[in-house]
PDB file of C-alpha atoms in Angstrom:
ATOM      1  CA  MET T   1     173.552  47.599 -29.368  1.00  0.00           C
ATOM      2  CA  SER T   2     169.877  47.107 -28.367  1.00  0.00           C
ATOM      3  CA  ARG T   3     167.208  49.804 -28.537  1.00  0.00           C
ATOM      4  CA  THR T   4     167.111  50.012 -24.769  1.00  0.00           C
ATOM      5  CA  GLY T   5     170.906  50.333 -24.658  1.00  0.00           C
ATOM      6  CA  LEU T   6     170.623  53.323 -26.941  1.00  0.00           C
ATOM      7  CA  HIS T   7     167.839  54.826 -24.917  1.00  0.00           C
ATOM      8  CA  LEU T   8     170.164  54.504 -21.760  1.00  0.00           C
ATOM      9  CA  LEU T   9     172.957  56.290 -23.652  1.00  0.00           C
ATOM     10  CA  GLN T  10     170.555  59.128 -24.531  1.00  0.00           C
ATOM     11  CA  LEU T  11     169.393  59.470 -20.954  1.00  0.00           C
ATOM     12  CA  LEU T  12     173.045  59.685 -19.810  1.00  0.00           C
ATOM     13  CA  SER T  13     174.120  62.131 -22.569  1.00  0.00           C
ATOM     14  CA  PRO T  14     175.501  65.468 -21.557  1.00  0.00           C
ATOM     15  CA  ALA T  15     173.107  66.918 -24.209  1.00  0.00           C
ATOM     16  CA  LEU T  16     170.138  65.975 -22.014  1.00  0.00           C
ATOM     17  CA  PRO T  17     168.616  69.358 -21.301  1.00  0.00           C
ATOM     18  CA  VAL T  18     168.175  69.074 -17.502  1.00  0.00           C
ATOM     19  CA  GLY T  19     170.937  71.470 -16.471  1.00  0.00           C
ATOM     20  CA  ALA T  20     173.032  69.004 -14.510  1.00  0.00           C
ATOM     21  CA  PHE T  21     176.294  70.829 -15.585  1.00  0.00           C
ATOM     22  CA  GLY T  22     175.378  73.789 -13.469  1.00  0.00           C
ATOM     23  CA  TYR T  23     175.633  71.944 -10.167  1.00  0.00           C
ATOM     24  CA  SER T  24     178.549  70.717  -8.093  1.00  0.00           C
ATOM     25  CA  GLU T  25     176.672  69.496  -4.959  1.00  0.00           C
ATOM     26  CA  GLY T  26     179.131  71.073  -2.568  1.00  0.00           C
ATOM     27  CA  LEU T  27     182.245  70.056  -4.484  1.00  0.00           C
ATOM     28  CA  GLU T  28     183.091  73.713  -5.119  1.00  0.00           C
ATOM     29  CA  VAL T  29     183.262  74.405  -1.446  1.00  0.00           C
ATOM     30  CA  LEU T  30     185.577  71.371  -0.928  1.00  0.00           C
ATOM     31  CA  VAL T  31     187.913  72.561  -3.671  1.00  0.00           C
ATOM     32  CA  GLN T  32     188.007  76.195  -2.495  1.00  0.00           C
ATOM     33  CA  GLY T  33     188.648  74.956   1.101  1.00  0.00           C
ATOM     34  CA  GLY T  34     191.576  72.784   0.061  1.00  0.00           C
ATOM     35  CA  THR T  35     189.955  69.495   0.916  1.00  0.00           C
ATOM     36  CA  ILE T  36     189.977  68.245  -2.698  1.00  0.00           C
ATOM     37  CA  THR T  37     193.028  69.380  -4.701  1.00  0.00           C
ATOM     38  CA  THR T  38     194.051  66.295  -6.681  1.00  0.00           C
ATOM     39  CA  ALA T  39     192.638  63.384  -8.583  1.00  0.00           C
ATOM     40  CA  SER T  40     193.461  61.136  -5.640  1.00  0.00           C
ATOM     41  CA  THR T  41     191.580  63.175  -3.078  1.00  0.00           C
ATOM     42  CA  LEU T  42     188.683  63.524  -5.514  1.00  0.00           C
ATOM     43  CA  GLN T  43     188.613  59.697  -5.988  1.00  0.00           C
ATOM     44  CA  ASP T  44     188.685  59.129  -2.226  1.00  0.00           C
ATOM     45  CA  TRP T  45     185.621  61.556  -1.893  1.00  0.00           C
ATOM     46  CA  LEU T  46     183.577  60.035  -4.693  1.00  0.00           C
ATOM     47  CA  GLU T  47     184.156  56.484  -3.375  1.00  0.00           C
ATOM     48  CA  ALA T  48     183.141  57.555   0.145  1.00  0.00           C
ATOM     49  CA  GLU T  49     179.941  59.183  -1.148  1.00  0.00           C
ATOM     50  CA  LEU T  50     179.145  56.190  -3.377  1.00  0.00           C
ATOM     51  CA  ARG T  51     179.452  53.901  -0.340  1.00  0.00           C
ATOM     52  CA  ARG T  52     177.881  56.062   2.326  1.00  0.00           C
ATOM     53  CA  GLY T  53     176.237  59.149   0.773  1.00  0.00           C
ATOM     54  CA  ALA T  54     172.700  60.129  -0.044  1.00  0.00           C
ATOM     55  CA  ILE T  55     173.213  59.099  -3.639  1.00  0.00           C
ATOM     56  CA  GLY T  56     172.974  55.414  -2.534  1.00  0.00           C
ATOM     57  CA  ILE T  57     169.576  56.007  -0.871  1.00  0.00           C
ATOM     58  CA  GLU T  58     168.272  57.675  -4.034  1.00  0.00           C
ATOM     59  CA  ALA T  59     169.536  54.798  -6.196  1.00  0.00           C
ATOM     60  CA  ALA T  60     167.929  52.212  -3.878  1.00  0.00           C
ATOM     61  CA  ALA T  61     164.664  54.106  -4.200  1.00  0.00           C
ATOM     62  CA  LEU T  62     164.361  53.745  -7.910  1.00  0.00           C
ATOM     63  CA  ALA T  63     162.601  50.406  -7.664  1.00  0.00           C
ATOM     64  CA  PRO T  64     159.892  51.547  -5.239  1.00  0.00           C
ATOM     65  CA  LEU T  65     159.535  54.761  -7.105  1.00  0.00           C
ATOM     66  CA  GLN T  66     158.753  52.820 -10.298  1.00  0.00           C
ATOM     67  CA  GLU T  67     156.217  50.736  -8.556  1.00  0.00           C
ATOM     68  CA  ALA T  68     154.562  53.869  -7.114  1.00  0.00           C
ATOM     69  CA  LEU T  69     154.636  55.411 -10.626  1.00  0.00           C
ATOM     70  CA  ARG T  70     152.906  52.347 -12.126  1.00  0.00           C
ATOM     71  CA  GLN T  71     150.168  52.519  -9.626  1.00  0.00           C
ATOM     72  CA  HIS T  72     149.933  56.385 -10.212  1.00  0.00           C
ATOM     73  CA  GLN T  73     149.538  55.817 -13.897  1.00  0.00           C
ATOM     74  CA  ARG T  74     146.835  53.232 -13.384  1.00  0.00           C
ATOM     75  CA  GLY T  75     145.003  55.794 -11.316  1.00  0.00           C
ATOM     76  CA  ALA T  76     144.827  53.580  -8.269  1.00  0.00           C
ATOM     77  CA  ALA T  77     143.056  56.242  -6.127  1.00  0.00           C
ATOM     78  CA  LEU T  78     144.675  58.624  -3.755  1.00  0.00           C
ATOM     79  CA  THR T  79     146.786  55.957  -2.060  1.00  0.00           C
ATOM     80  CA  SER T  80     149.082  55.619  -5.138  1.00  0.00           C
ATOM     81  CA  GLU T  81     149.583  59.350  -5.349  1.00  0.00           C
ATOM     82  CA  HIS T  82     150.216  59.578  -1.648  1.00  0.00           C
ATOM     83  CA  ALA T  83     152.810  56.777  -1.892  1.00  0.00           C
ATOM     84  CA  LEU T  84     154.585  58.472  -4.727  1.00  0.00           C
ATOM     85  CA  LEU T  85     154.676  61.928  -3.235  1.00  0.00           C
ATOM     86  CA  ASP T  86     155.564  60.597   0.218  1.00  0.00           C
ATOM     87  CA  LEU T  87     158.662  58.692  -1.104  1.00  0.00           C
ATOM     88  CA  ASP T  88     159.600  61.642  -3.285  1.00  0.00           C
ATOM     89  CA  GLY T  89     159.334  64.039  -0.308  1.00  0.00           C
ATOM     90  CA  TRP T  90     161.245  61.698   1.909  1.00  0.00           C
ATOM     91  CA  LEU T  91     164.140  61.569  -0.537  1.00  0.00           C
ATOM     92  CA  LEU T  92     164.248  65.328  -0.743  1.00  0.00           C
ATOM     93  CA  ALA T  93     164.408  65.561   3.015  1.00  0.00           C
ATOM     94  CA  GLN T  94     167.640  63.602   2.907  1.00  0.00           C
ATOM     95  CA  ARG T  95     169.254  66.583   1.269  1.00  0.00           C
ATOM     96  CA  GLU T  96     170.020  69.175   4.038  1.00  0.00           C
ATOM     97  CA  ALA T  97     170.892  72.171   1.777  1.00  0.00           C
ATOM     98  CA  ALA T  98     168.162  74.198   0.172  1.00  0.00           C
ATOM     99  CA  GLU T  99     170.387  74.663  -2.959  1.00  0.00           C
ATOM    100  CA  VAL T 100     170.537  70.922  -3.501  1.00  0.00           C
ATOM    101  CA  ARG T 101     166.829  70.485  -2.866  1.00  0.00           C
ATOM    102  CA  ALA T 102     166.149  73.249  -5.458  1.00  0.00           C
ATOM    103  CA  GLN T 103     168.518  71.322  -7.878  1.00  0.00           C
ATOM    104  CA  GLN T 104     166.598  68.116  -7.398  1.00  0.00           C
ATOM    105  CA  ARG T 105     163.304  69.853  -8.137  1.00  0.00           C
ATOM    106  CA  GLN T 106     164.602  71.790 -11.171  1.00  0.00           C
ATOM    107  CA  MET T 107     166.207  68.788 -12.800  1.00  0.00           C
ATOM    108  CA  GLY T 108     163.162  66.599 -12.043  1.00  0.00           C
ATOM    109  CA  ARG T 109     160.830  69.209 -13.582  1.00  0.00           C
ATOM    110  CA  SER T 110     163.051  69.544 -16.645  1.00  0.00           C
ATOM    111  CA  LEU T 111     163.226  65.833 -17.234  1.00  0.00           C
ATOM    112  CA  LEU T 112     159.477  65.316 -16.797  1.00  0.00           C
ATOM    113  CA  GLN T 113     158.860  68.200 -19.213  1.00  0.00           C
ATOM    114  CA  LEU T 114     161.198  66.669 -21.795  1.00  0.00           C
ATOM    115  CA  LEU T 115     159.523  63.238 -21.434  1.00  0.00           C
ATOM    116  CA  ALA T 116     156.072  64.828 -21.933  1.00  0.00           C
ATOM    117  CA  GLU T 117     157.259  66.608 -25.086  1.00  0.00           C
ATOM    118  CA  LEU T 118     158.649  63.297 -26.326  1.00  0.00           C
ATOM    119  CA  GLY T 119     155.289  61.620 -25.847  1.00  0.00           C
ATOM    120  CA  TRP T 120     155.393  60.258 -22.346  1.00  0.00           C
ATOM    121  CA  PRO T 121     153.417  62.675 -20.140  1.00  0.00           C
ATOM    122  CA  LEU T 122     153.002  61.631 -16.452  1.00  0.00           C
ATOM    123  CA  GLN T 123     149.229  61.305 -15.891  1.00  0.00           C
ATOM    124  CA  PRO T 124     147.955  62.460 -13.530  1.00  0.00           C
ATOM    125  CA  ALA T 125     150.650  65.148 -13.518  1.00  0.00           C
ATOM    126  CA  ALA T 126     152.818  65.566 -10.387  1.00  0.00           C
ATOM    127  CA  GLU T 127     155.772  67.708  -9.377  1.00  0.00           C
ATOM    128  CA  LEU T 128     158.570  65.191  -8.753  1.00  0.00           C
ATOM    129  CA  SER T 129     162.330  65.602  -7.971  1.00  0.00           C
ATOM    130  CA  TRP T 130     165.202  64.094  -9.861  1.00  0.00           C
ATOM    131  CA  PRO T 131     165.250  60.436  -8.622  1.00  0.00           C
ATOM    132  CA  ALA T 132     161.452  60.031  -9.291  1.00  0.00           C
ATOM    133  CA  ALA T 133     161.752  61.646 -12.749  1.00  0.00           C
ATOM    134  CA  TRP T 134     164.658  59.390 -13.504  1.00  0.00           C
ATOM    135  CA  ALA T 135     162.566  56.389 -12.410  1.00  0.00           C
ATOM    136  CA  TRP T 136     159.760  57.539 -14.728  1.00  0.00           C
ATOM    137  CA  ALA T 137     162.250  57.892 -17.694  1.00  0.00           C
ATOM    138  CA  GLY T 138     163.334  54.337 -17.043  1.00  0.00           C
ATOM    139  CA  LEU T 139     159.748  53.163 -17.362  1.00  0.00           C
ATOM    140  CA  CYS T 140     159.112  55.241 -20.463  1.00  0.00           C
ATOM    141  CA  LEU T 141     162.264  54.014 -22.223  1.00  0.00           C
ATOM    142  CA  GLU T 142     161.845  50.410 -20.996  1.00  0.00           C
ATOM    143  CA  ILE T 143     165.289  50.312 -19.348  1.00  0.00           C
ATOM    144  CA  PRO T 144     165.863  47.322 -17.028  1.00  0.00           C
ATOM    145  CA  LEU T 145     166.063  48.309 -13.370  1.00  0.00           C
ATOM    146  CA  PRO T 146     169.638  47.101 -12.795  1.00  0.00           C
ATOM    147  CA  ASP T 147     170.871  49.144 -15.707  1.00  0.00           C
ATOM    148  CA  LEU T 148     168.859  52.173 -14.568  1.00  0.00           C
ATOM    149  CA  VAL T 149     170.438  52.043 -11.105  1.00  0.00           C
ATOM    150  CA  GLU T 150     173.892  51.695 -12.486  1.00  0.00           C
ATOM    151  CA  ALA T 151     173.313  54.549 -14.857  1.00  0.00           C
ATOM    152  CA  TYR T 152     171.996  56.789 -12.008  1.00  0.00           C
ATOM    153  CA  LEU T 153     175.241  56.268 -10.110  1.00  0.00           C
ATOM    154  CA  TYR T 154     177.342  56.695 -13.244  1.00  0.00           C
ATOM    155  CA  GLY T 155     175.632  59.857 -14.199  1.00  0.00           C
ATOM    156  CA  TRP T 156     176.202  61.318 -10.711  1.00  0.00           C
ATOM    157  CA  SER T 157     179.913  60.412 -10.666  1.00  0.00           C
ATOM    158  CA  ALA T 158     180.424  61.701 -14.208  1.00  0.00           C
ATOM    159  CA  ASN T 159     178.855  65.056 -13.378  1.00  0.00           C
ATOM    160  CA  GLN T 160     181.029  65.379 -10.197  1.00  0.00           C
ATOM    161  CA  ILE T 161     184.106  64.608 -12.297  1.00  0.00           C
ATOM    162  CA  SER T 162     183.119  67.078 -14.947  1.00  0.00           C
ATOM    163  CA  ALA T 163     182.768  69.772 -12.299  1.00  0.00           C
ATOM    164  CA  ALA T 164     186.112  68.761 -10.767  1.00  0.00           C
ATOM    165  CA  VAL T 165     187.850  69.110 -14.197  1.00  0.00           C
ATOM    166  CA  ARG T 166     186.872  72.763 -14.099  1.00  0.00           C
ATOM    167  CA  LEU T 167     187.334  73.405 -10.429  1.00  0.00           C
ATOM    168  CA  VAL T 168     190.483  71.541  -9.192  1.00  0.00           C
ATOM    169  CA  PRO T 169     191.414  71.722 -12.127  1.00  0.00           C
ATOM    170  CA  LEU T 170     192.000  68.293 -13.525  1.00  0.00           C
ATOM    171  CA  GLY T 171     193.052  67.454 -16.985  1.00  0.00           C
ATOM    172  CA  PRO T 172     190.421  65.739 -19.136  1.00  0.00           C
ATOM    173  CA  THR T 173     192.623  62.624 -19.299  1.00  0.00           C
ATOM    174  CA  GLN T 174     192.840  62.493 -15.490  1.00  0.00           C
ATOM    175  CA  GLY T 175     189.039  62.800 -15.413  1.00  0.00           C
ATOM    176  CA  GLN T 176     188.583  59.812 -17.794  1.00  0.00           C
ATOM    177  CA  ARG T 177     191.175  57.816 -15.847  1.00  0.00           C
ATOM    178  CA  LEU T 178     189.201  58.409 -12.686  1.00  0.00           C
ATOM    179  CA  GLN T 179     185.852  57.454 -14.277  1.00  0.00           C
ATOM    180  CA  LEU T 180     187.433  54.153 -15.344  1.00  0.00           C
ATOM    181  CA  ALA T 181     188.832  53.568 -11.798  1.00  0.00           C
ATOM    182  CA  LEU T 182     185.351  53.997 -10.366  1.00  0.00           C
ATOM    183  CA  ALA T 183     183.665  51.442 -12.714  1.00  0.00           C
ATOM    184  CA  PRO T 184     184.133  48.337 -10.416  1.00  0.00           C
ATOM    185  CA  LEU T 185     182.629  50.195  -7.430  1.00  0.00           C
ATOM    186  CA  LEU T 186     179.704  51.554  -9.586  1.00  0.00           C
ATOM    187  CA  VAL T 187     178.893  48.039 -10.696  1.00  0.00           C
ATOM    188  CA  GLU T 188     179.170  46.691  -7.121  1.00  0.00           C
ATOM    189  CA  ARG T 189     176.933  49.386  -5.581  1.00  0.00           C
ATOM    190  CA  ALA T 190     174.375  49.214  -8.326  1.00  0.00           C
ATOM    191  CA  ARG T 191     174.094  45.440  -7.851  1.00  0.00           C
ATOM    192  CA  ASP T 192     173.439  45.843  -4.136  1.00  0.00           C
ATOM    193  CA  LEU T 193     171.225  48.914  -4.306  1.00  0.00           C
ATOM    194  CA  ALA T 194     168.940  47.502  -6.993  1.00  0.00           C
ATOM    195  CA  ILE T 195     167.629  44.992  -4.429  1.00  0.00           C
ATOM    196  CA  SER T 196     167.819  47.163  -1.313  1.00  0.00           C
ATOM    197  CA  ASP T 197     165.097  48.936   0.678  1.00  0.00           C
ATOM    198  CA  PRO T 198     165.944  52.625   0.617  1.00  0.00           C
ATOM    199  CA  ARG T 199     164.514  53.155   4.111  1.00  0.00           C
ATOM    200  CA  GLU T 200     166.955  50.539   5.468  1.00  0.00           C
ATOM    201  CA  GLN T 201     169.926  52.511   4.000  1.00  0.00           C
ATOM    202  CA  TRP T 202     171.937  55.059   5.920  1.00  0.00           C
ATOM    203  CA  THR T 203     174.036  57.948   5.016  1.00  0.00           C
ATOM    204  CA  GLY T 204     177.304  59.091   6.556  1.00  0.00           C
ATOM    205  CA  GLY T 205     177.706  61.975   4.216  1.00  0.00           C
ATOM    206  CA  VAL T 206     177.976  64.585   6.922  1.00  0.00           C
ATOM    207  CA  GLY T 207     180.899  66.309   5.151  1.00  0.00           C
ATOM    208  CA  ALA T 208     178.895  66.500   1.912  1.00  0.00           C
ATOM    209  CA  GLY T 209     175.947  67.963   3.728  1.00  0.00           C
ATOM    210  CA  LEU T 210     178.033  70.612   5.384  1.00  0.00           C
ATOM    211  CA  SER T 211     179.779  71.533   2.215  1.00  0.00           C
ATOM    212  CA  GLN T 212     176.437  71.859   0.363  1.00  0.00           C
ATOM    213  CA  LEU T 213     175.088  74.075   3.138  1.00  0.00           C
ATOM    214  CA  ARG T 214     178.179  76.299   2.942  1.00  0.00           C
ATOM    215  CA  HIS T 215     177.977  76.760  -0.794  1.00  0.00           C
ATOM    216  CA  ALA T 216     175.425  79.611  -0.501  1.00  0.00           C
ATOM    217  CA  GLU T 217     178.058  81.588   1.584  1.00  0.00           C
ATOM    218  CA  LEU T 218     180.821  81.487  -1.058  1.00  0.00           C
ATOM    219  CA  TYR T 219     181.865  84.898  -2.256  1.00  0.00           C
ATOM    220  CA  SER T 220     182.706  83.742  -5.663  1.00  0.00           C
ATOM    221  CA  ARG T 221     181.342  80.555  -7.287  1.00  0.00           C
ATOM    222  CA  LEU T 222     180.917  78.879 -10.684  1.00  0.00           C
ATOM    223  CA  PHE T 223     178.110  76.411  -9.841  1.00  0.00           C
ATOM    224  CA  ARG T 224     174.601  76.717  -8.416  1.00  0.00           C
ATOM    225  CA  SER T 225     175.102  74.096  -5.649  1.00  0.00           C
TER     226      SER T 225
END
């Protein structure tokens, strides 16, 4: 395996200290409400989100985020910083729930801090959310954009399945079987989104948004979103 391939595996590792395991992004509400109770209903949900959810907009934004980060690093006046923060803020605005916006900020902050400690500080420093921090990690680790987009989608689906294993509950074998079943769609969506304009994408994830908003109202919960 190549060095960049190993870097990608490290970025996807569950050991990456960004706290992703603490979030369900509304999945906990769907399980408690009886919408998702089996591996089959979970697969339907994940496929719908990959095709029409906010995750696709974020994945499509990785390319322009990287370009804005390159300009930001070169210190191309205030216009580069404005472009970076504008796109980052626009992506955050796609997430209706305050819990999910807080998740994006926390995970982004943790990843940027980790990269700085590993020798890749973002200069000038900026507070960025998860997609922008992921884009910066791709630049630092020299990961090709198509692979970075695919990994972004894979990481999201793997985290959702990991949460479902604990919530539904699913057996670990069922979880792995589901991850394998999603592989063709992940490849297809990554290929399309890597060359797409995020501002021309749309989201039909109304159900996801509502479940994320309702999470704060749960009496008992395991996850932070």
